[in-house]
Amino acid sequence: MKSYLQELNDVQRAAVTNTDGPVLVIAGPGSGKTRVLTYRIAHLIEEGVAPWEILALTFTNKSAKEMKARIAKVVGDKADRVWAGTFHSIFARILRVEADKIGYASSFTIYDTDDSKSLLNSIVKEMNLDTKVYAANGVRSRISSAKSNLITPKAYKENKELLLQDKMSKRPYIHAIYAKYMERCKKAGAMDFDDLLFQMFRLLHQNPDNVVEKYRKRFKYLLVDEFQDTNYLQYAIIKKFVKYENSPENLCVVGDDAQSIYAFRGATIDNILDLEKEFKNLKTFKLEQNYRSTDHIVQAANELIKNNQKQIPKKIWSDKGEGQKIQVIQAITDKEEGKRIADVILEQKNRYHIKNNEIAILYRTNSQSRIFEEYLRRYNVGYKVFGGLSFYQRKEVKDLLGYLRLTVNKRDEEALKRVLNYPRRGIGKTTIDKISAMAAETGKTMWECLQLVKASAKAITAINNFIKAIMSFTRKAENSNAYEVAILVAKNSGLIAEMQKDQSLEGLGRIENVNALLDGVKEFVENDEIIDEATMPDKTLTSYLQNIALHTDMDSQVEETEFVTLMSVHSAKGLEFKSVFVVGLEENLFPSFMSMESKEGLDEERRLFYVAITRAEQYLTLSFARGRYKFGKLRNDQPSRFLNEISPQHFDASLSVGGSMNLSSSKRQERISSGVKGNFKRRGTVVAPKFAVDPSTFKPDSPAKVQAGMKVLHLRFGEGRVISIDGAVDNRVATIMFQGIESPERRIMLKYAKLQIL
């Protein structure tokens, strides 16, 4: 047996060696999915398949890079010749070659989200529609959904159901905006991210005898990672490659229906659930051994997900021992939740010597990070919030990229509008609006209209100088690599000189960002990787722009080690940590209130929680707050239903939490564990407050009436007794002993307090 096959368990080995025909690999969390996928490709090569005859589609560039690195350990340099990349990057590459067949130039621009939104805003204004009603984000999402379901502008206009939905949302002209948007993208020689799929399908659909046959012959084996995250359009393209008369159907898809969490992006769980109906000879292999987590975590995940009816049955298991039981923290408010989580992190670091980079706090919404950041800062614990502004979304970076895009594609309307008067050169908004209007009226591009517009002599001179500069950049790009062009553009556009005027810390930071971008171009040019035997490395500016346009947020994150990770559960998919905190487990938060309208929505929230808890290797802590501030008001919350779907045997013995307990009861007294056992001085038994205070019925009394000895009710702390009052008349401070909370003695300034006298 070949050495790499000996590293696999029996089911993994079968999934790797059954290379012919359609194969479905159901890969539970931590089951060695990536190893199976990469070893399968390596095995194909070892069995004599040419590397360039293998196409592997992933969802991130990082995954594709990791895949190639692992394959190389088995087969060496041949791994470089495998076609491995994201759906978007692979299809963009094919579209560059075949663009003329669908009426595009090979140098087409790829519009990012901001470009698309800017163009949509322009169209909405030109149509004299309300920009608040037709907000760019909402319209873009609607158009994206249409493309993902292969609905053209014409089909959209004829679809009565879609038109009715738009009418109900008071946006009856979305179909017209969609049509104009597609026309403008075509005129600008641009495709947005959805177009890289939409136009790819169109290319294949309209050219069955030449293009389709060409790539069917080239790609003898097709593999798809994270198949549960594919949408209708991606699956339609996959079938174009592998499903036809007398096809061997050499398709291998790897995924887990229990981790399908991207319906909001258009992912269709039915693709993986119904695969057997589409491919009658499908072989299915279930990877059920979990190599990541201990048994309490794994079994809790099994118990949770069995509540979803629509799924492929499986039962994951672990041989890593029982491990620590799951800890549950109940807090009075979200602020206390933040403090208690920070306390446990410190204890775990001290007791178990867990490093910052081995800890993650996962939440349902990004807005929850603030309180955890606050307490981690107080405790001097390094952390990093993921999901912030991407490097490529920073203004100074986008400005330079705008010049570079215009250099290779004069029809790029969004790039032109961005840089035409930046740095300022005397081309005012009125002139730019005239150019834009002329382009819309005549059907010409904005670039063509630059030389036709009537404006002041100063503006005309500035426009002519701008045209000369861009044309000089274009001439440079014709016979120079991307870095040589980028350096010329950065200097001669005036961008660097403009930024050097600002010597503040922020200004210096912007210069550093531009230098970092130029360093990235340099690195791109000096990379000698050969993609496949027929294509030598392309170092042109066009190739570089395509490369960075396809970056995802996770791909561009800096690799660091000494920080606690804070991120949404969606962002955490595919990651693992020694200790995981899943926070904010309350009804209407996790599960989200938006999921309550349908069984499908609730099932997806449960899959999301399943993903969250299976990120943990050894320590899993779940937390919820009885009260959480919303829009400035403290709101009573009920614990998440998902907590009741896990058996009590998997929770810490000191907790009365689980299926046998009604977690929605606020009258039970529960002991709250810190999550750490050992020789630490334990905090006293902490009893959950009654917290039966409903903010809508709570009636605070005048502070002047509060006297020592009175029993009072406080919104957050519950019931207490006033021990003493001191201070001047205007600044009276009450010392109150509350019941059942940690640190029960509190000093409260009465003029700010809200207390109800009992």
PDB file of C-alpha atoms in Angstrom, residues 113-229:
ATOM      1  CA  THR A 113     -19.178  45.500  -4.117  1.00  0.00           C
ATOM      2  CA  ASP A 114     -18.472  49.222  -3.897  1.00  0.00           C
ATOM      3  CA  ASP A 115     -18.248  49.542  -7.683  1.00  0.00           C
ATOM      4  CA  SER A 116     -21.580  47.767  -8.099  1.00  0.00           C
ATOM      5  CA  LYS A 117     -23.260  49.929  -5.474  1.00  0.00           C
ATOM      6  CA  SER A 118     -21.884  53.107  -7.027  1.00  0.00           C
ATOM      7  CA  LEU A 119     -23.196  52.144 -10.456  1.00  0.00           C
ATOM      8  CA  LEU A 120     -26.596  51.217  -9.042  1.00  0.00           C
ATOM      9  CA  ASN A 121     -26.813  54.551  -7.228  1.00  0.00           C
ATOM     10  CA  SER A 122     -26.071  56.337 -10.504  1.00  0.00           C
ATOM     11  CA  ILE A 123     -28.792  54.411 -12.327  1.00  0.00           C
ATOM     12  CA  VAL A 124     -31.355  55.039  -9.574  1.00  0.00           C
ATOM     13  CA  LYS A 125     -30.646  58.788  -9.728  1.00  0.00           C
ATOM     14  CA  GLU A 126     -30.821  58.842 -13.529  1.00  0.00           C
ATOM     15  CA  MET A 127     -34.240  57.169 -13.330  1.00  0.00           C
ATOM     16  CA  ASN A 128     -35.375  59.834 -10.820  1.00  0.00           C
ATOM     17  CA  LEU A 129     -36.186  57.178  -8.216  1.00  0.00           C
ATOM     18  CA  ASP A 130     -35.973  57.569  -4.450  1.00  0.00           C
ATOM     19  CA  THR A 131     -32.454  56.496  -3.369  1.00  0.00           C
ATOM     20  CA  LYS A 132     -33.764  55.609   0.096  1.00  0.00           C
ATOM     21  CA  VAL A 133     -36.426  53.268  -1.255  1.00  0.00           C
ATOM     22  CA  TYR A 134     -34.068  51.860  -3.884  1.00  0.00           C
ATOM     23  CA  ALA A 135     -31.050  51.595  -1.566  1.00  0.00           C
ATOM     24  CA  ALA A 136     -28.037  50.165  -3.376  1.00  0.00           C
ATOM     25  CA  ASN A 137     -27.528  47.278  -0.925  1.00  0.00           C
ATOM     26  CA  GLY A 138     -31.087  46.043  -1.245  1.00  0.00           C
ATOM     27  CA  VAL A 139     -31.229  46.384  -5.037  1.00  0.00           C
ATOM     28  CA  ARG A 140     -27.835  44.716  -5.419  1.00  0.00           C
ATOM     29  CA  SER A 141     -28.955  41.810  -3.236  1.00  0.00           C
ATOM     30  CA  ARG A 142     -32.103  41.396  -5.342  1.00  0.00           C
ATOM     31  CA  ILE A 143     -30.120  41.368  -8.596  1.00  0.00           C
ATOM     32  CA  SER A 144     -27.570  38.973  -7.116  1.00  0.00           C
ATOM     33  CA  SER A 145     -30.329  36.572  -6.128  1.00  0.00           C
ATOM     34  CA  ALA A 146     -31.769  36.711  -9.657  1.00  0.00           C
ATOM     35  CA  LYS A 147     -28.389  35.908 -11.230  1.00  0.00           C
ATOM     36  CA  SER A 148     -27.778  33.064  -8.775  1.00  0.00           C
ATOM     37  CA  ASN A 149     -31.040  31.523  -9.954  1.00  0.00           C
ATOM     38  CA  LEU A 150     -30.266  32.078 -13.653  1.00  0.00           C
ATOM     39  CA  ILE A 151     -32.948  34.737 -14.068  1.00  0.00           C
ATOM     40  CA  THR A 152     -32.050  37.218 -16.814  1.00  0.00           C
ATOM     41  CA  PRO A 153     -33.425  40.786 -16.847  1.00  0.00           C
ATOM     42  CA  LYS A 154     -35.949  39.722 -19.496  1.00  0.00           C
ATOM     43  CA  ALA A 155     -37.063  36.693 -17.463  1.00  0.00           C
ATOM     44  CA  TYR A 156     -37.269  38.858 -14.348  1.00  0.00           C
ATOM     45  CA  LYS A 157     -39.596  41.308 -16.096  1.00  0.00           C
ATOM     46  CA  GLU A 158     -41.862  38.417 -17.141  1.00  0.00           C
ATOM     47  CA  ASN A 159     -41.915  36.752 -13.708  1.00  0.00           C
ATOM     48  CA  LYS A 160     -45.202  37.716 -12.046  1.00  0.00           C
ATOM     49  CA  GLU A 161     -44.157  36.465  -8.614  1.00  0.00           C
ATOM     50  CA  LEU A 162     -40.963  38.538  -8.559  1.00  0.00           C
ATOM     51  CA  LEU A 163     -42.790  41.626  -9.793  1.00  0.00           C
ATOM     52  CA  LEU A 164     -45.419  41.168  -7.088  1.00  0.00           C
ATOM     53  CA  GLN A 165     -42.732  40.858  -4.409  1.00  0.00           C
ATOM     54  CA  ASP A 166     -41.125  44.075  -5.650  1.00  0.00           C
ATOM     55  CA  LYS A 167     -44.464  45.827  -5.715  1.00  0.00           C
ATOM     56  CA  MET A 168     -45.167  44.733  -2.139  1.00  0.00           C
ATOM     57  CA  SER A 169     -41.777  46.147  -1.069  1.00  0.00           C
ATOM     58  CA  LYS A 170     -42.604  49.398  -2.917  1.00  0.00           C
ATOM     59  CA  ARG A 171     -39.771  48.864  -5.426  1.00  0.00           C
ATOM     60  CA  PRO A 172     -41.648  48.063  -8.667  1.00  0.00           C
ATOM     61  CA  TYR A 173     -38.806  49.237 -10.941  1.00  0.00           C
ATOM     62  CA  ILE A 174     -36.097  46.787  -9.854  1.00  0.00           C
ATOM     63  CA  HIS A 175     -36.530  44.884 -13.119  1.00  0.00           C
ATOM     64  CA  ALA A 176     -35.738  48.075 -15.061  1.00  0.00           C
ATOM     65  CA  ILE A 177     -32.733  48.848 -12.849  1.00  0.00           C
ATOM     66  CA  TYR A 178     -31.498  45.274 -13.375  1.00  0.00           C
ATOM     67  CA  ALA A 179     -31.710  45.662 -17.149  1.00  0.00           C
ATOM     68  CA  LYS A 180     -29.890  49.003 -17.130  1.00  0.00           C
ATOM     69  CA  TYR A 181     -27.270  47.667 -14.731  1.00  0.00           C
ATOM     70  CA  MET A 182     -26.431  44.772 -17.061  1.00  0.00           C
ATOM     71  CA  GLU A 183     -26.293  47.138 -20.046  1.00  0.00           C
ATOM     72  CA  ARG A 184     -23.947  49.525 -18.240  1.00  0.00           C
ATOM     73  CA  CYS A 185     -21.654  46.730 -17.055  1.00  0.00           C
ATOM     74  CA  LYS A 186     -21.439  45.442 -20.626  1.00  0.00           C
ATOM     75  CA  LYS A 187     -20.725  48.915 -21.983  1.00  0.00           C
ATOM     76  CA  ALA A 188     -18.029  49.440 -19.335  1.00  0.00           C
ATOM     77  CA  GLY A 189     -16.432  46.104 -20.179  1.00  0.00           C
ATOM     78  CA  ALA A 190     -17.019  44.977 -16.596  1.00  0.00           C
ATOM     79  CA  MET A 191     -18.361  41.969 -14.720  1.00  0.00           C
ATOM     80  CA  ASP A 192     -19.322  41.863 -11.066  1.00  0.00           C
ATOM     81  CA  PHE A 193     -18.681  38.801  -8.901  1.00  0.00           C
ATOM     82  CA  ASP A 194     -22.044  37.260  -9.741  1.00  0.00           C
ATOM     83  CA  ASP A 195     -21.330  37.758 -13.448  1.00  0.00           C
ATOM     84  CA  LEU A 196     -18.253  35.537 -13.211  1.00  0.00           C
ATOM     85  CA  LEU A 197     -20.702  32.700 -12.608  1.00  0.00           C
ATOM     86  CA  PHE A 198     -23.629  34.039 -14.628  1.00  0.00           C
ATOM     87  CA  GLN A 199     -21.511  34.762 -17.729  1.00  0.00           C
ATOM     88  CA  MET A 200     -19.680  31.449 -17.313  1.00  0.00           C
ATOM     89  CA  PHE A 201     -22.973  29.584 -17.556  1.00  0.00           C
ATOM     90  CA  ARG A 202     -23.980  31.738 -20.510  1.00  0.00           C
ATOM     91  CA  LEU A 203     -20.662  30.950 -22.215  1.00  0.00           C
ATOM     92  CA  LEU A 204     -21.172  27.208 -21.770  1.00  0.00           C
ATOM     93  CA  HIS A 205     -24.875  27.277 -22.618  1.00  0.00           C
ATOM     94  CA  GLN A 206     -24.381  29.222 -25.867  1.00  0.00           C
ATOM     95  CA  ASN A 207     -21.291  27.301 -27.026  1.00  0.00           C
ATOM     96  CA  PRO A 208     -21.987  23.596 -26.472  1.00  0.00           C
ATOM     97  CA  ASP A 209     -19.996  22.318 -29.449  1.00  0.00           C
ATOM     98  CA  ASN A 210     -16.736  24.183 -29.013  1.00  0.00           C
ATOM     99  CA  VAL A 211     -16.244  25.694 -25.554  1.00  0.00           C
ATOM    100  CA  VAL A 212     -18.069  23.023 -23.556  1.00  0.00           C
ATOM    101  CA  GLU A 213     -16.396  20.162 -25.430  1.00  0.00           C
ATOM    102  CA  LYS A 214     -13.000  21.832 -25.051  1.00  0.00           C
ATOM    103  CA  TYR A 215     -13.219  21.937 -21.276  1.00  0.00           C
ATOM    104  CA  ARG A 216     -14.931  18.578 -20.925  1.00  0.00           C
ATOM    105  CA  LYS A 217     -11.960  17.033 -22.715  1.00  0.00           C
ATOM    106  CA  ARG A 218      -9.507  19.025 -20.624  1.00  0.00           C
ATOM    107  CA  PHE A 219     -11.029  18.328 -17.200  1.00  0.00           C
ATOM    108  CA  LYS A 220     -11.379  14.561 -16.866  1.00  0.00           C
ATOM    109  CA  TYR A 221     -11.989  14.791 -13.103  1.00  0.00           C
ATOM    110  CA  LEU A 222     -13.915  17.486 -11.225  1.00  0.00           C
ATOM    111  CA  LEU A 223     -13.792  17.894  -7.442  1.00  0.00           C
ATOM    112  CA  VAL A 224     -15.817  20.377  -5.360  1.00  0.00           C
ATOM    113  CA  ASP A 225     -15.065  21.325  -1.764  1.00  0.00           C
ATOM    114  CA  GLU A 226     -17.772  22.570   0.662  1.00  0.00           C
ATOM    115  CA  PHE A 227     -20.469  21.403  -1.746  1.00  0.00           C
ATOM    116  CA  GLN A 228     -23.223  22.224   0.772  1.00  0.00           C
ATOM    117  CA  ASP A 229     -22.429  25.912   0.195  1.00  0.00           C
TER     118      ASP A 229
END
